[in-house]
PDB file of C-alpha atoms in Angstrom:
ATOM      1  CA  UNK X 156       0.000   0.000   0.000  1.00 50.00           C
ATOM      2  CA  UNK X 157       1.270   3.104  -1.113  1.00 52.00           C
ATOM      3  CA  UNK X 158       1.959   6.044   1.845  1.00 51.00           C
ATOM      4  CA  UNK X 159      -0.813   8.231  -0.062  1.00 50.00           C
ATOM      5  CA  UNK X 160      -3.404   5.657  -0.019  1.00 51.00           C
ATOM      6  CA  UNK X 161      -2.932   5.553   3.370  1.00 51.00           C
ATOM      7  CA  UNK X 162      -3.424   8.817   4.185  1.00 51.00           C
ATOM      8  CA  UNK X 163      -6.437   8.850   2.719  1.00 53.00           C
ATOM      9  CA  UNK X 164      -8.197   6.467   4.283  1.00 60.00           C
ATOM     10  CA  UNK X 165      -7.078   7.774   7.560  1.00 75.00           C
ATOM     11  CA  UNK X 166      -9.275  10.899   6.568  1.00 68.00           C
ATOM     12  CA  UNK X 167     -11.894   8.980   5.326  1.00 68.00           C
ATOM     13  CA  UNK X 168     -12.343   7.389   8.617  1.00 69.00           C
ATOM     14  CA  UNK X 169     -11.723  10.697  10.499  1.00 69.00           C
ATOM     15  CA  UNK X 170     -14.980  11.708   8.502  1.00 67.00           C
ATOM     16  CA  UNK X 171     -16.892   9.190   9.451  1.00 72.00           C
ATOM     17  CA  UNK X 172     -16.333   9.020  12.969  1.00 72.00           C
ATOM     18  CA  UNK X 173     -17.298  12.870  12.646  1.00 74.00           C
ATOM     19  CA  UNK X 174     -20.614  12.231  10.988  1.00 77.00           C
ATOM     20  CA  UNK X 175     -21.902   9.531  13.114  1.00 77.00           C
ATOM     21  CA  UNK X 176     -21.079  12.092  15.865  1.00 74.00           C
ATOM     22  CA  UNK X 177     -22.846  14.551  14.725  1.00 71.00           C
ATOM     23  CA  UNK X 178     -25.913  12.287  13.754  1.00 69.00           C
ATOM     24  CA  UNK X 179     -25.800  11.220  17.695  1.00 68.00           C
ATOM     25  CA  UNK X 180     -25.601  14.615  18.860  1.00 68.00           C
ATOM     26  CA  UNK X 181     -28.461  15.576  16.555  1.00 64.00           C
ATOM     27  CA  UNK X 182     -30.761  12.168  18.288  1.00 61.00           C
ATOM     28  CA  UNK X 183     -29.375  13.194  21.685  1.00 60.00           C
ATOM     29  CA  UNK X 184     -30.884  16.718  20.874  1.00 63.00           C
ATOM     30  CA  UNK X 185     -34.164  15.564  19.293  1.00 56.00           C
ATOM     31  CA  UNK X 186     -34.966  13.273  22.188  1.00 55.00           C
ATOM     32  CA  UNK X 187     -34.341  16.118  24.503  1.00 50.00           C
ATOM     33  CA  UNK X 188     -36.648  17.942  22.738  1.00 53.00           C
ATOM     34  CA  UNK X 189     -39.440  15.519  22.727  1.00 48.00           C
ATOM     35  CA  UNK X 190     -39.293  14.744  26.346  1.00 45.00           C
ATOM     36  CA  UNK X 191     -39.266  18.693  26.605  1.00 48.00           C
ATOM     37  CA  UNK X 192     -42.618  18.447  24.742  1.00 48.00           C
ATOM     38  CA  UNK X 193     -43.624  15.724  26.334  1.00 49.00           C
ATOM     39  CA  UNK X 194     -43.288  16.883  29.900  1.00 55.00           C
ATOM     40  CA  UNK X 195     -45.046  19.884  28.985  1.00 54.00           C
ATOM     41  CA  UNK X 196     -47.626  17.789  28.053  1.00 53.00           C
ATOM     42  CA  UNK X 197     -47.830  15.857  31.207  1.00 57.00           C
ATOM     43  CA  UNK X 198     -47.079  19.444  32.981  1.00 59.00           C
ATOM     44  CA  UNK X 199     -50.269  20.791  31.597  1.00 53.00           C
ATOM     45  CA  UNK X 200     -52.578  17.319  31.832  1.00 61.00           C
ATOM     46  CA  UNK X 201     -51.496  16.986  35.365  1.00 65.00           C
ATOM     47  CA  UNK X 202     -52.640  20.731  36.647  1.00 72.00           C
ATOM     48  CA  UNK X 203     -55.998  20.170  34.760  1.00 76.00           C
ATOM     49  CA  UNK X 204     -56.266  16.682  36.679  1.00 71.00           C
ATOM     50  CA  UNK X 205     -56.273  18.444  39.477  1.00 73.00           C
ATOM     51  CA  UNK X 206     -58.904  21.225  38.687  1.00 68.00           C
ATOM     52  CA  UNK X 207     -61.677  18.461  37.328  1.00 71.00           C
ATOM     53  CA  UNK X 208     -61.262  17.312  40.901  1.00 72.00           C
ATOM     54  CA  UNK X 209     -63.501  20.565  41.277  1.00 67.00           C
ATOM     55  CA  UNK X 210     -66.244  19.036  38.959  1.00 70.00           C
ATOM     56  CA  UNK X 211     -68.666  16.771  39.960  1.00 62.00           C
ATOM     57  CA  UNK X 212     -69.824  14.312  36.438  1.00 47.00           C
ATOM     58  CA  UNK X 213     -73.321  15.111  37.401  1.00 48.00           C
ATOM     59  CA  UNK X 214     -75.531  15.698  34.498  1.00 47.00           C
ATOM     60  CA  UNK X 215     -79.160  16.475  33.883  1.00 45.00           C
ATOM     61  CA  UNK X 216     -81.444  16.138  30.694  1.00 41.00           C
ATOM     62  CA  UNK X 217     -84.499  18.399  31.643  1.00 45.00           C
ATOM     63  CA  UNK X 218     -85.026  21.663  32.541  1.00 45.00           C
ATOM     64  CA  UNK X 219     -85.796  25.195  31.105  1.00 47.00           C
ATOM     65  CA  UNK X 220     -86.613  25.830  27.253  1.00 55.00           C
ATOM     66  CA  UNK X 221     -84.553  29.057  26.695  1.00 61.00           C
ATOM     67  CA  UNK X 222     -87.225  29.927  23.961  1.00 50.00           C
ATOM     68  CA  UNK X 223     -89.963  29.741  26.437  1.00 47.00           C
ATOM     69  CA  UNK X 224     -87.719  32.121  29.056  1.00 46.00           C
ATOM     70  CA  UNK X 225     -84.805  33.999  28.463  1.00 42.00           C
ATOM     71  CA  UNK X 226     -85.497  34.726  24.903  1.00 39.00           C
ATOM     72  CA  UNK X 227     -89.185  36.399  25.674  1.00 35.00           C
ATOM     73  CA  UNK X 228     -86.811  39.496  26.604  1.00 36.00           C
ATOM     74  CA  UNK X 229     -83.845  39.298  24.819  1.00 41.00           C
ATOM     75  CA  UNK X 230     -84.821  37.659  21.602  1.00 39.00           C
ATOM     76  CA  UNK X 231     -85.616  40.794  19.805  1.00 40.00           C
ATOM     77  CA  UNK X 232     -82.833  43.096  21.056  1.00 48.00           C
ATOM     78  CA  UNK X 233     -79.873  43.866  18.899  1.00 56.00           C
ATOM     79  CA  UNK X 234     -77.320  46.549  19.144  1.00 48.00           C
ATOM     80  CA  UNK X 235     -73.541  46.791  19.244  1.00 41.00           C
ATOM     81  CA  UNK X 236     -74.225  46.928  23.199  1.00 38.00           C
ATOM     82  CA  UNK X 237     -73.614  43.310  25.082  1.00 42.00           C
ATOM     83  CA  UNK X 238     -76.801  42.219  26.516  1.00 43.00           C
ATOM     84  CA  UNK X 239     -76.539  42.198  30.357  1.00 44.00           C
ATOM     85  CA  UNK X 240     -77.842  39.034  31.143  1.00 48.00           C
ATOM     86  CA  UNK X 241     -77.292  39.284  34.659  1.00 48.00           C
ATOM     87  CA  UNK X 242     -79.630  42.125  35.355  1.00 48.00           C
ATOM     88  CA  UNK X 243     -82.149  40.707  32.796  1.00 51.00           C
ATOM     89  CA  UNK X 244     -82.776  37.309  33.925  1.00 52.00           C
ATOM     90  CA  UNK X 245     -83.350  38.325  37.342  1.00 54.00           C
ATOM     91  CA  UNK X 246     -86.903  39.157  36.153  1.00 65.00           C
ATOM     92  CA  UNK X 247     -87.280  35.719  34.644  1.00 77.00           C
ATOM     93  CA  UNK X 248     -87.697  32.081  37.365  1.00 83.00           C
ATOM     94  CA  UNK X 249     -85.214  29.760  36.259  1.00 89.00           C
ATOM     95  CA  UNK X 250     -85.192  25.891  37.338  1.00 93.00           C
ATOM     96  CA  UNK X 251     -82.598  25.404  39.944  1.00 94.00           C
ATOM     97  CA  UNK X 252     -79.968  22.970  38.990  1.00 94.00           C
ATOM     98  CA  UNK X 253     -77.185  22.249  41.754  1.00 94.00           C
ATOM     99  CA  UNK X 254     -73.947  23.901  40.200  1.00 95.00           C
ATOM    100  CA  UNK X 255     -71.286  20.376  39.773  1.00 94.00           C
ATOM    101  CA  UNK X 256     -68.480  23.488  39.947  1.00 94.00           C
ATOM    102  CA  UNK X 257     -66.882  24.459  42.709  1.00 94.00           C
ATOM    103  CA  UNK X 258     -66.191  28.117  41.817  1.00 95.00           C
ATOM    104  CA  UNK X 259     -65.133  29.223  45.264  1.00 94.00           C
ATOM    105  CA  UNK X 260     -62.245  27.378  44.748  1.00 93.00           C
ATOM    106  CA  UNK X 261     -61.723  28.140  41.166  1.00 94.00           C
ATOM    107  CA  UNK X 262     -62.191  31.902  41.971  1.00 96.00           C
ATOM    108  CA  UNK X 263     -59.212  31.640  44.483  1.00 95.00           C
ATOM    109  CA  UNK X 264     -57.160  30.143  42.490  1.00 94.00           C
ATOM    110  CA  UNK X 265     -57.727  32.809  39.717  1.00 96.00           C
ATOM    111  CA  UNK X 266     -60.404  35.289  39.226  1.00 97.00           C
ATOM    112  CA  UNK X 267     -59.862  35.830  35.249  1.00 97.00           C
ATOM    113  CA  UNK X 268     -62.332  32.013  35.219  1.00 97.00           C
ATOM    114  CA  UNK X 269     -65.669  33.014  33.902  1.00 98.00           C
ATOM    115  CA  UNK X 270     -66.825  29.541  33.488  1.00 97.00           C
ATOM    116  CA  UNK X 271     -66.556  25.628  32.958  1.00 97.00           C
ATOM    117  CA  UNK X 272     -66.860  24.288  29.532  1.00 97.00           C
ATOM    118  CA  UNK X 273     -68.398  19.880  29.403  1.00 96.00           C
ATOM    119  CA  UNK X 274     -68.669  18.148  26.227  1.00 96.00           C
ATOM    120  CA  UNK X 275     -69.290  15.053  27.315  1.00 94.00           C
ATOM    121  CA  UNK X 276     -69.136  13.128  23.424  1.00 96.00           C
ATOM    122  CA  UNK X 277     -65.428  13.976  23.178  1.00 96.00           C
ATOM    123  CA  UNK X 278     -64.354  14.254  26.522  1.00 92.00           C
ATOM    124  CA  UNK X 279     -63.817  17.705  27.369  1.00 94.00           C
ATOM    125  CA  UNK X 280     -64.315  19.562  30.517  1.00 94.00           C
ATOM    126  CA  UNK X 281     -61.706  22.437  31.544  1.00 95.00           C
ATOM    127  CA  UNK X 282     -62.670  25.889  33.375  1.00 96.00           C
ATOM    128  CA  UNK X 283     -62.540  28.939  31.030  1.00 97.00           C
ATOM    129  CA  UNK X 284     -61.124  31.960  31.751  1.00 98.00           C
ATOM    130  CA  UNK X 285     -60.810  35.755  30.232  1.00 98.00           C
ATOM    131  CA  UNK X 286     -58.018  38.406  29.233  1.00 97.00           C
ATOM    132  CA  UNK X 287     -58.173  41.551  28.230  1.00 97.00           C
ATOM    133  CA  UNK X 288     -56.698  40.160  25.333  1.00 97.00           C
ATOM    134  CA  UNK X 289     -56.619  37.291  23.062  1.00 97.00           C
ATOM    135  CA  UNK X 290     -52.728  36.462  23.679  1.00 96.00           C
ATOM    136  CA  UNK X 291     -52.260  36.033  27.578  1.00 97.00           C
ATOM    137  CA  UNK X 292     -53.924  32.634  27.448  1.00 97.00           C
ATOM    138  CA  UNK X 293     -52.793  31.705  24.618  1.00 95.00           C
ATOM    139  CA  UNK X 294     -49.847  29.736  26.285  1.00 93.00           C
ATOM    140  CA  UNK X 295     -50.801  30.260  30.297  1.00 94.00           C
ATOM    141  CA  UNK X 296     -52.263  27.984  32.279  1.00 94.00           C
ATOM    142  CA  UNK X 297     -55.528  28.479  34.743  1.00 93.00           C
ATOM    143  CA  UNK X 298     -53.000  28.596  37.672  1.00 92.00           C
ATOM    144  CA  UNK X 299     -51.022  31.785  35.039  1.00 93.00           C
ATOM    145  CA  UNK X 300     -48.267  29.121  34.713  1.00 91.00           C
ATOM    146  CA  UNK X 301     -46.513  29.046  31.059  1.00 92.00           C
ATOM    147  CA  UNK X 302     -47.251  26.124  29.427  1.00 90.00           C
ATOM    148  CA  UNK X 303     -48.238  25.680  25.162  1.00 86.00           C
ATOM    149  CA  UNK X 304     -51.071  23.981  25.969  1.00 89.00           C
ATOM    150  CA  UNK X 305     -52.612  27.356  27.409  1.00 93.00           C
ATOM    151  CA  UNK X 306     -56.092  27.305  28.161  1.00 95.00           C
ATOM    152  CA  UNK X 307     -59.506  27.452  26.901  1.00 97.00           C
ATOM    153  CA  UNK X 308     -60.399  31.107  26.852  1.00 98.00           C
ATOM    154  CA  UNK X 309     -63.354  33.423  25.622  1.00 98.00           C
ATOM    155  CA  UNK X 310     -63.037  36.358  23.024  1.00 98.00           C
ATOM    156  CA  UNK X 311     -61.509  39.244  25.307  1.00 98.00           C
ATOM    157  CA  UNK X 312     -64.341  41.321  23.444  1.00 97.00           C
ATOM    158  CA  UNK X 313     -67.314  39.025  24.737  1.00 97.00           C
ATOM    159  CA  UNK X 314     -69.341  40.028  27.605  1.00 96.00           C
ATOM    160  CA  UNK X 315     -67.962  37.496  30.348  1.00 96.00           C
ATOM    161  CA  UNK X 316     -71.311  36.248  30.939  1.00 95.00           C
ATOM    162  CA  UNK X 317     -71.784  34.796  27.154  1.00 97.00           C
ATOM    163  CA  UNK X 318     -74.508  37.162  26.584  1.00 94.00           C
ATOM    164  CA  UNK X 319     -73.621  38.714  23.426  1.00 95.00           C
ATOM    165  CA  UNK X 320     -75.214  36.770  20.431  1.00 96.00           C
ATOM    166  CA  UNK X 321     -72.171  35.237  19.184  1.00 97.00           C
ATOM    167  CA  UNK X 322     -69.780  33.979  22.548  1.00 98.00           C
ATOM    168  CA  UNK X 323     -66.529  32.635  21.256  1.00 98.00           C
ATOM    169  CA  UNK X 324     -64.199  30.346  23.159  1.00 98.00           C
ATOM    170  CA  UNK X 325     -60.738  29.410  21.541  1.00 98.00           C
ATOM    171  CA  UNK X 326     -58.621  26.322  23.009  1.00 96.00           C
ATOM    172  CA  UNK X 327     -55.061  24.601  21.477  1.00 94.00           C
ATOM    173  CA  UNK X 328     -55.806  21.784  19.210  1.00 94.00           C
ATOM    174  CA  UNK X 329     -53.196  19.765  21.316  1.00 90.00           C
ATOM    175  CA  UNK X 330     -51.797  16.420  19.397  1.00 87.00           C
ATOM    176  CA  UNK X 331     -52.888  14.332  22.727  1.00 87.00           C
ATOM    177  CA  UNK X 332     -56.484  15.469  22.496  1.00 87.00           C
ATOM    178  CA  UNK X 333     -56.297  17.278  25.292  1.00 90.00           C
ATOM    179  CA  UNK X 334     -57.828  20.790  25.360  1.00 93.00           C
ATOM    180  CA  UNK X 335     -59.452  21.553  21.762  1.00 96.00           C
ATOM    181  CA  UNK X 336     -57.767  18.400  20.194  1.00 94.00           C
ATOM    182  CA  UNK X 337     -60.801  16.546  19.469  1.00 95.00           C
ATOM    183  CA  UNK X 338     -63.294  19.078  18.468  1.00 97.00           C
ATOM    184  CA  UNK X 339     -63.418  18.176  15.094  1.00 96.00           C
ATOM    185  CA  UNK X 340     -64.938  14.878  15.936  1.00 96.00           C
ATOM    186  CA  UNK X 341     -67.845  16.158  15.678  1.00 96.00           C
ATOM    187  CA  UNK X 342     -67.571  15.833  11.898  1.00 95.00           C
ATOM    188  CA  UNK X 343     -68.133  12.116  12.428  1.00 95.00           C
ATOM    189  CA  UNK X 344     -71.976  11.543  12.387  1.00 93.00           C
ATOM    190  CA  UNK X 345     -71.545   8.690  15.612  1.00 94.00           C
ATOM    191  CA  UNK X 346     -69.703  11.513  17.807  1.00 95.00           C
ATOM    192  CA  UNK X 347     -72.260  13.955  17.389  1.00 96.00           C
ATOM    193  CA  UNK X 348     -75.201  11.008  17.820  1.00 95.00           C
ATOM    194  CA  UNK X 349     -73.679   9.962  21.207  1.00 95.00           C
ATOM    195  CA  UNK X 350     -74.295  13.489  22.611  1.00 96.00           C
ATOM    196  CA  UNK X 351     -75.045  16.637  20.237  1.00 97.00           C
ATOM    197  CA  UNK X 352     -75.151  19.283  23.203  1.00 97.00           C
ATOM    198  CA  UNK X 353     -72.702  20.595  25.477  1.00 97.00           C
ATOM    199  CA  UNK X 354     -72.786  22.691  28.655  1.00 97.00           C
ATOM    200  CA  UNK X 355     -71.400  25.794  29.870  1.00 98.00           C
ATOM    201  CA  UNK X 356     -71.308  26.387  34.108  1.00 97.00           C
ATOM    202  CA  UNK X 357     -71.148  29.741  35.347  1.00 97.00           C
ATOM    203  CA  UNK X 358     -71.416  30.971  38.967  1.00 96.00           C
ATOM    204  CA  UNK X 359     -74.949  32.397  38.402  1.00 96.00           C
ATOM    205  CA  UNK X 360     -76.621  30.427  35.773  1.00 96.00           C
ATOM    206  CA  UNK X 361     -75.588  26.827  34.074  1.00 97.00           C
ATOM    207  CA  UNK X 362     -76.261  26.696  30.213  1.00 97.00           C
ATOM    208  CA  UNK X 363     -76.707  23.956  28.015  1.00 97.00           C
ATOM    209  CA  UNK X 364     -75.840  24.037  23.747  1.00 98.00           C
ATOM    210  CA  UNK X 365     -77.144  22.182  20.964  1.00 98.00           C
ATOM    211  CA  UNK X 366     -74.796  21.866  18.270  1.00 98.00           C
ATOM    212  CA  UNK X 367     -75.694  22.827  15.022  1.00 98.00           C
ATOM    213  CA  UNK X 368     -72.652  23.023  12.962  1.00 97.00           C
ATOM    214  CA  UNK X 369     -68.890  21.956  12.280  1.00 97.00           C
ATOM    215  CA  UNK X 370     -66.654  23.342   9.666  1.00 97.00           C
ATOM    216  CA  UNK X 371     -63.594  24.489   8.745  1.00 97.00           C
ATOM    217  CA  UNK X 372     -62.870  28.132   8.295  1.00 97.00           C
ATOM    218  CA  UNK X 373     -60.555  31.095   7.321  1.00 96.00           C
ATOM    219  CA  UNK X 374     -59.737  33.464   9.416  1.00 95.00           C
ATOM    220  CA  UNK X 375     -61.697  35.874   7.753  1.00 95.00           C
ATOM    221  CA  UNK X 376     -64.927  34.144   8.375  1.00 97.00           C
ATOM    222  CA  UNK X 377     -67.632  35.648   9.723  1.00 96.00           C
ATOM    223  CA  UNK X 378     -67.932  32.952  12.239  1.00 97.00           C
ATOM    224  CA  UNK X 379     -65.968  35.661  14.474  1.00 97.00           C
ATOM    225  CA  UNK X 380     -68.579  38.596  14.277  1.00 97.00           C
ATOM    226  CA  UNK X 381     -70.124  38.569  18.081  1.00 95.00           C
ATOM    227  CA  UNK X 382     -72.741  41.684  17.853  1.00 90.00           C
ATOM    228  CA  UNK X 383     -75.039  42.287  15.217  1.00 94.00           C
ATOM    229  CA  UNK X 384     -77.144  45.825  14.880  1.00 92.00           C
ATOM    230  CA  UNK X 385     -80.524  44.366  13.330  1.00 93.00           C
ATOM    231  CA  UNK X 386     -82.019  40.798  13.193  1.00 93.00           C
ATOM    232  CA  UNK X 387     -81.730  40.259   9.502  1.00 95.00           C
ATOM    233  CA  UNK X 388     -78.046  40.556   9.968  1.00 95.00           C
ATOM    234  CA  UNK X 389     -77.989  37.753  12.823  1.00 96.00           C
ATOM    235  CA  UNK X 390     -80.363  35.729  10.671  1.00 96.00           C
ATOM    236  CA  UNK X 391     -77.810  36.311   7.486  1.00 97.00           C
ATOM    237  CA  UNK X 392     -75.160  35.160   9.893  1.00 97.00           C
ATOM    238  CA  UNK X 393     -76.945  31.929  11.247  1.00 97.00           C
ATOM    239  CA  UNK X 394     -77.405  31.323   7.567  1.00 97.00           C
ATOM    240  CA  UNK X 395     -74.162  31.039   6.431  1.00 97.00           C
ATOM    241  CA  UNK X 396     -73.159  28.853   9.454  1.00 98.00           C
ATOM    242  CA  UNK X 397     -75.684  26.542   8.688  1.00 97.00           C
ATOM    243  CA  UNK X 398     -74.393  26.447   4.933  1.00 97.00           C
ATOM    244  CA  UNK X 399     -71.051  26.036   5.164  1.00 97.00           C
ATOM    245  CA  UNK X 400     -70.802  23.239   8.119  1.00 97.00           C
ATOM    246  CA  UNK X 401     -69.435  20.384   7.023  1.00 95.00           C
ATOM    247  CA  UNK X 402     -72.000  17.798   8.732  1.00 93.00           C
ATOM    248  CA  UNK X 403     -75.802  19.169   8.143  1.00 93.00           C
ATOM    249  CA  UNK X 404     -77.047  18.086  11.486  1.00 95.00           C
ATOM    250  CA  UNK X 405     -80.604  19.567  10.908  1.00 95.00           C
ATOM    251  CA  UNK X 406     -80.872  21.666  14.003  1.00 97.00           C
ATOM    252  CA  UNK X 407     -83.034  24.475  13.680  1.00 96.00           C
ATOM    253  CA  UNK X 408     -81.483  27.710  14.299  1.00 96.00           C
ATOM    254  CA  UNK X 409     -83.832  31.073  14.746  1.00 95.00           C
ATOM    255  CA  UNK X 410     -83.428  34.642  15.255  1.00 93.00           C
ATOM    256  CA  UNK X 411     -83.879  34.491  18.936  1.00 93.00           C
ATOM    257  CA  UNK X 412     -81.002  32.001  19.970  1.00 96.00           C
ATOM    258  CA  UNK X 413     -77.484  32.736  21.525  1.00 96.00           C
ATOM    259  CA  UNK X 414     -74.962  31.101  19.850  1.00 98.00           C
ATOM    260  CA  UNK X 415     -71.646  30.048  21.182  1.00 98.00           C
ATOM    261  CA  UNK X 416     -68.434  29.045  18.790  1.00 98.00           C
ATOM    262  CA  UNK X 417     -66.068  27.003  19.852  1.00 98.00           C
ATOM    263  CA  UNK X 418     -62.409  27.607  17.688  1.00 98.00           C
ATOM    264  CA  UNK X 419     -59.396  25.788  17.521  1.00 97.00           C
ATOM    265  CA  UNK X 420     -56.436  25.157  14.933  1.00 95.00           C
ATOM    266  CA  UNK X 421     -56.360  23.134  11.952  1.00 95.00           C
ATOM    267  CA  UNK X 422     -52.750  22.410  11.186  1.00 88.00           C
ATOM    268  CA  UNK X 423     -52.889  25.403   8.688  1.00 94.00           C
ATOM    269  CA  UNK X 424     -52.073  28.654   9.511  1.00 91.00           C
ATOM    270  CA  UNK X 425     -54.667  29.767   6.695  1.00 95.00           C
ATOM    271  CA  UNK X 426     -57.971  27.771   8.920  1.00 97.00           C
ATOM    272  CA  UNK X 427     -59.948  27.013  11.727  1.00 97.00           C
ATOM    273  CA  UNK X 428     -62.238  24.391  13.334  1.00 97.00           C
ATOM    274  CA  UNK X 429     -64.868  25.364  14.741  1.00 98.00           C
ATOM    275  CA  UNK X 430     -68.006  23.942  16.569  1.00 98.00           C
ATOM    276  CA  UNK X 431     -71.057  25.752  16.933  1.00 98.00           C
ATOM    277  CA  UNK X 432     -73.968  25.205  19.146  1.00 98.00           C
ATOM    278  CA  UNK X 433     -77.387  27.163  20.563  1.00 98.00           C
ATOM    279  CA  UNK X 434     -78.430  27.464  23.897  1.00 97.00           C
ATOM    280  CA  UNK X 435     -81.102  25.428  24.298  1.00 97.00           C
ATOM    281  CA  UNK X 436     -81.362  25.418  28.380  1.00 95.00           C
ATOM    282  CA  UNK X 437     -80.711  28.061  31.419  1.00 96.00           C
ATOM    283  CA  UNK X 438     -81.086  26.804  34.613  1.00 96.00           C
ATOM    284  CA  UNK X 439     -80.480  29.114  37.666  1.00 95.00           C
ATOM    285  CA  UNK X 440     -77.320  27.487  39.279  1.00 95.00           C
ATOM    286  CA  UNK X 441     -77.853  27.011  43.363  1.00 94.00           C
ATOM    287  CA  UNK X 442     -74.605  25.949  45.505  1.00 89.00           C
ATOM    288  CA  UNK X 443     -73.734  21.979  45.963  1.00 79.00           C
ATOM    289  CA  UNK X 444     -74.651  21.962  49.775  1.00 72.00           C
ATOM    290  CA  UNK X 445     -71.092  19.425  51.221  1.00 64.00           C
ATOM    291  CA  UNK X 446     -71.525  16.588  53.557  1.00 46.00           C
ATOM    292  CA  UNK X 447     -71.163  18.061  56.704  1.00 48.00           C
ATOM    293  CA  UNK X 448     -73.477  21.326  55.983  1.00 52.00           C
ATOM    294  CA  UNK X 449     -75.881  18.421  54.845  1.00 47.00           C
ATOM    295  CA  UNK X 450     -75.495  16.653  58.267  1.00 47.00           C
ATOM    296  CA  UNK X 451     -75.699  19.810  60.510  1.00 54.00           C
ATOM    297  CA  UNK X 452     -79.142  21.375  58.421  1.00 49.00           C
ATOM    298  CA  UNK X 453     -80.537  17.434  59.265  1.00 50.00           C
ATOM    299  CA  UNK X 454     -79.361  17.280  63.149  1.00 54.00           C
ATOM    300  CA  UNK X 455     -80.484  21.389  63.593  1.00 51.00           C
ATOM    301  CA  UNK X 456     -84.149  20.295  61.964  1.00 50.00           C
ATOM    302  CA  UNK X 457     -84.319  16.821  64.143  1.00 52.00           C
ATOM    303  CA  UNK X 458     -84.137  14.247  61.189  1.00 49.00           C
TER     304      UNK X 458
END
């Protein structure tokens, strides 16, 4: 073997030995970045774990037609103004339905949660809270820490007590399901058919949704308008939601409803999903009485 020859293959090897090293370095640092993403993950699953701990999976199936109550006096308003539902329905009796949310606690934990959003075909039940903008939340937990998976969060423009006609809620569509990752389910007939409404706890008054469409928008879309000055505007808009969901689940939609859209990524930048439903129910929400107030109200009355 010649001395060149040599040589050469000494800096082939040398070459080699630096590309596999490189190509390790590169695995060590892709694997560090997946368990990054995947302790986030777990980070953010865990701290809802413990919230849900604040639900109770209690569920009812009767209660108040909302176009037999709420919408006798706020059906035919319109105006760039939000309705204030909470001096309004005052002057309406509401079934009582025990509130499953323990808002005391959620309150202390943070005061920005307006709500608790149950969809109980695809799983979901987190608290909701509101910014004064649409960016704080976007990657910020319920307890404010930072985390991607952020939280489900209403339009900072909406009136926090989803009385404008159009309420809008945006969550991550998060690859484990978790938050808004499986709200475009509801495409599949089967999902929908297993439960087609959705509810929506408050402190005051416990709402439930019918859904009546699922699509996939731009950005642009009207979907996002939440006040409209005249009825035939709000019926124009109800029209167009109805036409361009993807599943035509035949739910009638009229003038009078409240509509709430739920909005979440697509994988595009250019779209989103979104699920749309009308409230169908109100029920005033009372306080879940605990054991021991239970026991003392039975000993006090001699039962």
């Amino acid at each position: 073997m010649k001395k060149g020859e040599k040589k050469k293959k000494t800096f082939v090897d040398v070459l080699t030995t630096i590309i596999i090293i490189v190509a390790a370095c590169a695995a060590v640092y892709a694997g560090w970045n997946l368990y990054k993403i995947y302790r986030q993950y777990k980070i953010g699953v865990d701290e809802y774990k413990e919230l849900q701990e604040l639900a109770e999976s209690e569920r009812v199936t009767n209660g108040m037609d909302d176009s037999k109550t709420s919408n006798k006096t706020l059906g035919d308003e319109f105006g760039d103004v939000s309705l204030d539902l909470a001096e309004q329905e005052t002057e309406i009796v509401f079934e009582e339905m025990e509130n499953p949310i323990d808002f005391d606690s959620l309150l202390a934990i943070n005061k920005d949660v307006i709500g608790w959003l149950e969809m109980g075909a695809i799983g979901i039940s987190y608290p909701v809270a509101q910014a004064e903008d649409n960016d704080f939340y976007l990657h910020q937990t319920i307890q404010k820490t930072y985390n991607f998976a952020g939280s489900i969060f209403m339009e900072c423009l909406n009136s926090p007590n989803f009385g404008d006609r159009n309420s809008i809620l945006y969550g991550h569509n998060m690859q484990n399901g978790s938050m808004f990752g499986m709200l475009s389910r509801y495409r599949d007939q089967a999902v929908y058919d297993k439960d087609p409404t959705f509810w929506i706890y408050t402190p005051d008054f416990i709402y439930q949704y019918e859904i009546f469409a699922c699509s996939e928008v731009e950005l642009s879309n009207d979907c996002y308008q939440i006040s409209f000055l005249s009825k035939d505007s709000f019926e124009k808009f109800i029209e167009k939601m109805v036409a361009q969901s993807a599943v035509k689940y035949g739910v009638p939609v009229e003038s009078t409803d409240m509509v709430l859209t739920l909005s979440t990524c697509t994988g595009n930048s250019a779209t989103r999903c979104i699920v749309q439903g009308k409230r169908v129910r109100t029920y005033k929400a009372v306080k879940k009485l605990d054991t021991a107030e239970t026991a003392g109200t039975e000993e006090a009355s001699g039962n």
